[in-house]
Structures are given as C-alpha cells and as structure tokens.
PDB file of C-alpha atoms and ligand atoms in Angstrom:
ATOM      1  CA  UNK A   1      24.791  42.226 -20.981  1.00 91.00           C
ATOM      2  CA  UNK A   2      25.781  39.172 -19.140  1.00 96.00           C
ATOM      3  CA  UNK A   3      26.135  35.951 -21.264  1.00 98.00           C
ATOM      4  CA  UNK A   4      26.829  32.491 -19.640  1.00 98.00           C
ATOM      5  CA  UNK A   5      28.939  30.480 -21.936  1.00 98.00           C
ATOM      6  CA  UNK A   6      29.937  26.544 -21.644  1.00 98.00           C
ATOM      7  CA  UNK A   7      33.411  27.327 -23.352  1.00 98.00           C
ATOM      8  CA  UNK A   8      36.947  27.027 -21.952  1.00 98.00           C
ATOM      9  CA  UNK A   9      38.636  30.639 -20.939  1.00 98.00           C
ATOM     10  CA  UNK A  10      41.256  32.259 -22.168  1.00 98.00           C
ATOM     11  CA  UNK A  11      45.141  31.623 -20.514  1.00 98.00           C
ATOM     12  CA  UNK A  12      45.466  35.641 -19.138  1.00 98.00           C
ATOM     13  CA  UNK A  13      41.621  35.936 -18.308  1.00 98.00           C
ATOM     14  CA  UNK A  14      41.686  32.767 -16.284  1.00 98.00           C
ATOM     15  CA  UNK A  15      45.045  33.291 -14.103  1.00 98.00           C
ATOM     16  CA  UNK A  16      43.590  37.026 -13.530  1.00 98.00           C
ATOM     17  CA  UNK A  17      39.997  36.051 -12.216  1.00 98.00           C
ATOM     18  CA  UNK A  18      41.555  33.739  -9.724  1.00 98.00           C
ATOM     19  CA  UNK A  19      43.729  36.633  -8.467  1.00 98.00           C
ATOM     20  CA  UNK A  20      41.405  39.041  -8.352  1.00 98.00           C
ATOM     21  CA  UNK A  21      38.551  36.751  -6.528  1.00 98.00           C
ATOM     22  CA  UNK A  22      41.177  36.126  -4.113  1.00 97.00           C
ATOM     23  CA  UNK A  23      42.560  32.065  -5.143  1.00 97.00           C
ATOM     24  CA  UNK A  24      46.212  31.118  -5.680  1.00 95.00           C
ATOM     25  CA  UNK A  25      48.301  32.361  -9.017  1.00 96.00           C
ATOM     26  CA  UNK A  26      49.072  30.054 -11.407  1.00 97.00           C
ATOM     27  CA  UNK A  27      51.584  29.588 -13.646  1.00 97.00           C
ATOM     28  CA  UNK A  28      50.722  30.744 -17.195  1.00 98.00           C
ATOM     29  CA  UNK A  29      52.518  28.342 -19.159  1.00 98.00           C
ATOM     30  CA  UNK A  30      51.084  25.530 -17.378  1.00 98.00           C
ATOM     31  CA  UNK A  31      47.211  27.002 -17.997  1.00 98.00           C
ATOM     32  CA  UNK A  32      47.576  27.463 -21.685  1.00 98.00           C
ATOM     33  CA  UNK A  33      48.485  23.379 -21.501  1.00 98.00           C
ATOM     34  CA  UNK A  34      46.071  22.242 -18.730  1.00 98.00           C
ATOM     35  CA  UNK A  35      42.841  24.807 -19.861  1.00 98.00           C
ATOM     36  CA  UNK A  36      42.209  22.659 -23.266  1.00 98.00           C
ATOM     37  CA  UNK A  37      42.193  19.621 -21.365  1.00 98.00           C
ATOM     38  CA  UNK A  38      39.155  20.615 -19.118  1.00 98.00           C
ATOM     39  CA  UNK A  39      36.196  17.952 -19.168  1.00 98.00           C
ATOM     40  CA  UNK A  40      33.946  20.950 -19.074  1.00 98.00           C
ATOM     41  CA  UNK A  41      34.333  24.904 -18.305  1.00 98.00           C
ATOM     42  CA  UNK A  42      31.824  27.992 -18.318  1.00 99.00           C
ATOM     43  CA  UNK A  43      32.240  31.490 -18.247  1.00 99.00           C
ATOM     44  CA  UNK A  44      30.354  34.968 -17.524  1.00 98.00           C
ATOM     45  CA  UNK A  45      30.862  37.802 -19.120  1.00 98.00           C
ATOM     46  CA  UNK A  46      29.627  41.191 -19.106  1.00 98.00           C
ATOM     47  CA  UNK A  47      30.667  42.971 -22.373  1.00 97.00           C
ATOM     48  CA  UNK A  48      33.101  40.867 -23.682  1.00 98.00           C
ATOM     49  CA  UNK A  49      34.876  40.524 -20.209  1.00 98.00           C
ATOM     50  CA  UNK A  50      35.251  37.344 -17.415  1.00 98.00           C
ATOM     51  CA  UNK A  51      33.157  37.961 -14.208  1.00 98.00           C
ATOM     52  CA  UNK A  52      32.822  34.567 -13.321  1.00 98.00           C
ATOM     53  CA  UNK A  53      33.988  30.904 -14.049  1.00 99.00           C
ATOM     54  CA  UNK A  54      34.056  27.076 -13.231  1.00 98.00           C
ATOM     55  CA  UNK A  55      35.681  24.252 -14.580  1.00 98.00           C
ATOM     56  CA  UNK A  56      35.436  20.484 -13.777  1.00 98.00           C
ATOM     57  CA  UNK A  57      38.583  18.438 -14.704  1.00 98.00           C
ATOM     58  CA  UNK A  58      39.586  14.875 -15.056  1.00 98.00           C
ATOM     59  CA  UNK A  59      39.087  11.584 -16.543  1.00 97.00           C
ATOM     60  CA  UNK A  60      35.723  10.382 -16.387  1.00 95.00           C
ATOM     61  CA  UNK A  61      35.694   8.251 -13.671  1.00 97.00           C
ATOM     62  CA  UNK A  62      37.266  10.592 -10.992  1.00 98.00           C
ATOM     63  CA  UNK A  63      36.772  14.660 -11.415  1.00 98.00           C
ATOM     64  CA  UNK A  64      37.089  17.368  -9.938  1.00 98.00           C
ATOM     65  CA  UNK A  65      35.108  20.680  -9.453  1.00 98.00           C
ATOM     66  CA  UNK A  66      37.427  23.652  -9.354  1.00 98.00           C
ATOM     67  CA  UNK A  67      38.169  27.253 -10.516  1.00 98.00           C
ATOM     68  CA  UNK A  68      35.188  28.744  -8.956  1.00 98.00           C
ATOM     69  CA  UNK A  69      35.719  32.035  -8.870  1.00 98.00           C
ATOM     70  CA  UNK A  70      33.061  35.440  -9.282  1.00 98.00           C
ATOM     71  CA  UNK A  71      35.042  38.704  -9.837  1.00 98.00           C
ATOM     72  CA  UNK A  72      34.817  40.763  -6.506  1.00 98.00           C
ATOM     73  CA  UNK A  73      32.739  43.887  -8.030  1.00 98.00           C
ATOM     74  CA  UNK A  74      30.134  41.537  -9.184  1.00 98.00           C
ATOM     75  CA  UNK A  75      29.842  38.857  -6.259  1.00 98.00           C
ATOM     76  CA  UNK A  76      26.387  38.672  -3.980  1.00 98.00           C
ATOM     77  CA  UNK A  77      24.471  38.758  -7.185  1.00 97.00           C
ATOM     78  CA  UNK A  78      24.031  35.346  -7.954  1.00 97.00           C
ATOM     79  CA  UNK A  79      25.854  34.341 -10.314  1.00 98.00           C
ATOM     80  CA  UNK A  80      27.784  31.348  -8.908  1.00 98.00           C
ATOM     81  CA  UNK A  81      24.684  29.846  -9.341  1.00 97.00           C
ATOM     82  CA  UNK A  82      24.699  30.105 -12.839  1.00 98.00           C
ATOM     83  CA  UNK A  83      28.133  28.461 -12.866  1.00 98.00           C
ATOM     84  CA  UNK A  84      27.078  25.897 -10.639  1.00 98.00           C
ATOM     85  CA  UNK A  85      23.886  25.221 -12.775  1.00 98.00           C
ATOM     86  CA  UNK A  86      26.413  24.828 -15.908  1.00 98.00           C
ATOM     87  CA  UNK A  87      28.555  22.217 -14.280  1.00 98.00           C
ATOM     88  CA  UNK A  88      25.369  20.316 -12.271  1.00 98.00           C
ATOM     89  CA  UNK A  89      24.382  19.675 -15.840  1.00 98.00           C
ATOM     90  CA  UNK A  90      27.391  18.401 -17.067  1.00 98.00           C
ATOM     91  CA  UNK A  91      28.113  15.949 -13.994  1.00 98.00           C
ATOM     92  CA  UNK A  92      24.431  14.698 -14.538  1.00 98.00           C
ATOM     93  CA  UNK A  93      25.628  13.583 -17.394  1.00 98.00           C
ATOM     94  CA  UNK A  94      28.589  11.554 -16.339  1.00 98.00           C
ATOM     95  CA  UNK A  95      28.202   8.009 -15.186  1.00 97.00           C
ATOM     96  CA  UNK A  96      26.657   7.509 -11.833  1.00 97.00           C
ATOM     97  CA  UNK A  97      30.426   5.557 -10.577  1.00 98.00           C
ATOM     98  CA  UNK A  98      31.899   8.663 -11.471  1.00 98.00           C
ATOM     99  CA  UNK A  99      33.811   9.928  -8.336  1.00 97.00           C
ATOM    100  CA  UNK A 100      32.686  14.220  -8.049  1.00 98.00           C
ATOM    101  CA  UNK A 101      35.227  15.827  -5.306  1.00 98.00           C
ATOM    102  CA  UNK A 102      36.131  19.778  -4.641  1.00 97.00           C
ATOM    103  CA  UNK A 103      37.608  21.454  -2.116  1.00 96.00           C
ATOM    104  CA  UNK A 104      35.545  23.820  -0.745  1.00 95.00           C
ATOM    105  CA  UNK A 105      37.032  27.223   0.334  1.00 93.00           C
ATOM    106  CA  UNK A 106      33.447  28.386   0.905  1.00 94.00           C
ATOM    107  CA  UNK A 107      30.979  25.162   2.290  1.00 92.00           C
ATOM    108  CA  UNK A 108      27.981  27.219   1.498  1.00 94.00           C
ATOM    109  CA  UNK A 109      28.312  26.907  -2.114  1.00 97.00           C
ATOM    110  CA  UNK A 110      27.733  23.829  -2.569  1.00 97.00           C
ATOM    111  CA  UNK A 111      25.921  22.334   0.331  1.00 96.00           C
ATOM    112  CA  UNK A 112      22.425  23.490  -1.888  1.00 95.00           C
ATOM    113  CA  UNK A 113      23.791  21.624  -4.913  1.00 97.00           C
ATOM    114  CA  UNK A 114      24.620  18.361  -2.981  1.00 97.00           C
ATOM    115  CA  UNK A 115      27.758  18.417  -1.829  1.00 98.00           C
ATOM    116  CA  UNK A 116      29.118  17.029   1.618  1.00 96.00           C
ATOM    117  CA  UNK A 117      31.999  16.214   3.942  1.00 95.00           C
ATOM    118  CA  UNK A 118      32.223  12.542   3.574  1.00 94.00           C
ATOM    119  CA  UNK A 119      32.061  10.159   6.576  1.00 93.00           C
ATOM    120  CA  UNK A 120      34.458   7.553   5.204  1.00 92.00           C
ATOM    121  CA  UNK A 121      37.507   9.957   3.674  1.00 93.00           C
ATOM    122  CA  UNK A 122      39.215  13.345   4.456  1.00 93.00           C
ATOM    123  CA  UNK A 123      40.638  14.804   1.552  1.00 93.00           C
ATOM    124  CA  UNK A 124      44.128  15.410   1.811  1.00 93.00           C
ATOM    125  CA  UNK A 125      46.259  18.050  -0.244  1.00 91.00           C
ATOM    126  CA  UNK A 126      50.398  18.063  -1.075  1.00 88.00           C
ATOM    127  CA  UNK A 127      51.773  21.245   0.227  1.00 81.00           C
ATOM    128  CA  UNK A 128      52.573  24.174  -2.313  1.00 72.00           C
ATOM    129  CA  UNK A 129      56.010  23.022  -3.874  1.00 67.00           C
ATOM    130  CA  UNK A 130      57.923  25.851  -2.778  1.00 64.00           C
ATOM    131  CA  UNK A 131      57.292  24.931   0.715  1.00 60.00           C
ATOM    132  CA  UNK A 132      58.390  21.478  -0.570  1.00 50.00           C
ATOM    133  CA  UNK A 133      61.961  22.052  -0.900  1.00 46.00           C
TER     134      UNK A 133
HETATM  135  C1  COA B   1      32.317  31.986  -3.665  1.00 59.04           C
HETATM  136  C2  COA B   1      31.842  32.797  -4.875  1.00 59.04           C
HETATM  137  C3  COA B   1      32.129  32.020  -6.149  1.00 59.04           C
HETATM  138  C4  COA B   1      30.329  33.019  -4.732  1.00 59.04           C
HETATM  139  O1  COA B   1      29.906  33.709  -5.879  1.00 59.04           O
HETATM  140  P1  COA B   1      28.755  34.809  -5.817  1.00 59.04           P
HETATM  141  O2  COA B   1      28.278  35.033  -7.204  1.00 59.04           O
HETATM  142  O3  COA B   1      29.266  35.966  -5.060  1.00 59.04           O
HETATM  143  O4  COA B   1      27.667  34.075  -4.918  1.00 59.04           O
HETATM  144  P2  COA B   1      26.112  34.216  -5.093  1.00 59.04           P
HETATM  145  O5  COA B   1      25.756  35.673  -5.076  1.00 59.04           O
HETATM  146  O6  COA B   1      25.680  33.421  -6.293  1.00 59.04           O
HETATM  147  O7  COA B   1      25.608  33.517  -3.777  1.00 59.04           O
HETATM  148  C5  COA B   1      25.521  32.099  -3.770  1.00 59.04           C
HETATM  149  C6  COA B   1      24.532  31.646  -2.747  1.00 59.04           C
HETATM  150  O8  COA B   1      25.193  31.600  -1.483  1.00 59.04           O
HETATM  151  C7  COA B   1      24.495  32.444  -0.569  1.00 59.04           C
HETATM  152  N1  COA B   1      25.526  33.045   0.254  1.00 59.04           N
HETATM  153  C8  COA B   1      26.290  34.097  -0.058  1.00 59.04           C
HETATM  154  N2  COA B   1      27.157  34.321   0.955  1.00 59.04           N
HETATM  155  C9  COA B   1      26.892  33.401   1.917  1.00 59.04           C
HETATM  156  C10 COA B   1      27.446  33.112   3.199  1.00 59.04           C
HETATM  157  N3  COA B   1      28.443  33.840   3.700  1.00 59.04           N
HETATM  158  N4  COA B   1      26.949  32.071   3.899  1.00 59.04           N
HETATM  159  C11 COA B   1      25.941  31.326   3.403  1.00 59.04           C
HETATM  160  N5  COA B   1      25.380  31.542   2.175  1.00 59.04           N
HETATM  161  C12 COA B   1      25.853  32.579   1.460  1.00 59.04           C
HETATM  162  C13 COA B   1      23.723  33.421  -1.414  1.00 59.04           C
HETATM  163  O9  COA B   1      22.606  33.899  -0.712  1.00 59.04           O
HETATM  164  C14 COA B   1      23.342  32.560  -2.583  1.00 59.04           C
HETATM  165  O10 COA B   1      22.248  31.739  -2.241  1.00 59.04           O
HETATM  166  P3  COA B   1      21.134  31.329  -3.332  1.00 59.04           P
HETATM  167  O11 COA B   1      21.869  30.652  -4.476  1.00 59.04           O
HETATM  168  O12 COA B   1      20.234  30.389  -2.600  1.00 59.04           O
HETATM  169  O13 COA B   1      20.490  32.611  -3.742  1.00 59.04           O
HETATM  170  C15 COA B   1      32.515  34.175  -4.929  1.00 59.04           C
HETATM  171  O14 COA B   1      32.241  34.857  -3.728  1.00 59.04           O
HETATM  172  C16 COA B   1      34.011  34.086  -5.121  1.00 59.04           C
HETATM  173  O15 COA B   1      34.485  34.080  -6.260  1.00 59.04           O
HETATM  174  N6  COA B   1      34.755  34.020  -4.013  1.00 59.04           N
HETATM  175  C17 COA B   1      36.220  33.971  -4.071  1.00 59.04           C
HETATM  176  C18 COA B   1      36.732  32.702  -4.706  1.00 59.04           C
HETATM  177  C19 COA B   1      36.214  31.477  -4.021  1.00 59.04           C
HETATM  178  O16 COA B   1      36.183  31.377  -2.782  1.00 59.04           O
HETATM  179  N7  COA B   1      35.830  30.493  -4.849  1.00 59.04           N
HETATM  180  C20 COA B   1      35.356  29.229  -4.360  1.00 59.04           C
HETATM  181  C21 COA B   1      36.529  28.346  -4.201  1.00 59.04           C
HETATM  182  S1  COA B   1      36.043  26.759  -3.529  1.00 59.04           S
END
C-alpha cells in the first residue's frame, strides 16, 4: 500500500533514494543535522519503504524546493505529483514575499505547478568543493 506522509525521512533512506534516482551523494553526517531543519518534507512509501520524496528548505522568506527524487522501479506512475501536491500546499501557505526557487534537473516537473525561468535572474551554483581545491 502506498502512503504519502508530510514527515521528514530518515538519514540512510534519504542519502539512498537520491542515489538510486540518480542525484548527487551526500554526506551522512551532514543529513542527520540538516534533515530536522527542513521547513517541510514528504515521503512515499510502499510497505514501510521510501519510493519517493521532497523537501522544501529555508527560512521563510527565501526557500528552496529540493530532494525530488521517485525511486527508479516506481517512476512514470505519478507519483511526483503527489509530492509536488504536498509541497504546493505548504508554499501556499507561506507569505506571498516569500522567494520559491529550485533547480530543475527535469523542467517538465514543474512547469504544470508554476514554475519558470525568470527573465530578470539566472541562478547561479558554487562548484562541488572537491573541484574547489
Ligand atoms: C523526476 C521524477 C521525480 C518524476 O517522478 P515520476 O513519479 O516518475 O513522474 P510522474 O510519473 O509523476 O510524471 C510527472 C508528470 O510529468 C510527465 N512526464 C513524465 N516524463 C516526461 C517527459 N520526459 N517530458 C514531459 N513530461 C513528462 C508525466 O506525464 C506526468 O504528467 P501528469 O502529472 O500531468 O500526469 C523522477 O523521474 C525522478 O526521481 N527522477 C530522478 C531524480 C530527479 O531528476 N529529480 C528531480 C530533480 S530537480
């Protein structure tokens, strides 16, 4: 049975959904420290286990929509859109001055929901720190 649940996940279940659906590792020790600090997060699971996630992090007035991810077995089925649905509710709830930004492996995602290249910015990102040395 698949349940959708507003709730943060768990350190090991987090850092191996991104791997598996194909996004950058992250360091473990630095999840179990930034997942409790999430403005909002949502899960699927089938049986117990992560299929699918989404988290939007920050401060209120700027955040970010990130950690999309749908395991590979189970993607084409639909159920980013629960995930989006989950976090569409919680930014409707925010402030309208809130700032919303992503970065958007995948346009098609979130085109539907509202999102769009902006005329007046580019979003920028650091390099990966290893390159950085
Ligand atoms: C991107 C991802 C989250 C989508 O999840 P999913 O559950 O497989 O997607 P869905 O089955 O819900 O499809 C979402 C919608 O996009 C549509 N879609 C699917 N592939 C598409 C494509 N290549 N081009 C355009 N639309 C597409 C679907 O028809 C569906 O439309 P609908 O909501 O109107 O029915 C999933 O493929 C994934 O985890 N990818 C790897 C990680 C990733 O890229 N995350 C996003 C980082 S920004």
């Amino acid at each position: 049975m698949v349940e959708v649940r507003d709730e943060i996940p768990a350190v090991d279940e987090f850092c191996d959904l991104r791997i598996a659906a194909g996004l950058s590792a992250m360091d473990r020790a630095a999840a179990a420290v930034a997942l409790p600090r999430s403005l909002h997060a949502v899960t699927i699971r089938e049986d117990g286990v992560l299929i699918g996630m989404g988290r939007v992090v920050g401060d209120g007035l700027h955040v970010q929509v990130t950690d999309i991810a749908v395991h590979p077995d189970r993607q084409g089925e639909g159920l980013s859109r629960l995930v989006l649905d989950s976090i569409m509710r919680h930014l409707a709830s925010l402030p309208r001055s809130t700032i919303v930004t992503l970065f958007a492996d995948v346009d098609w995602l979130y085109q539907k929901f509202g999102f769009a290249v902006p005329n007046a910015s580019v979003g920028m990102m650091l390099k990966q720190w290893p390159e950085r040395a």
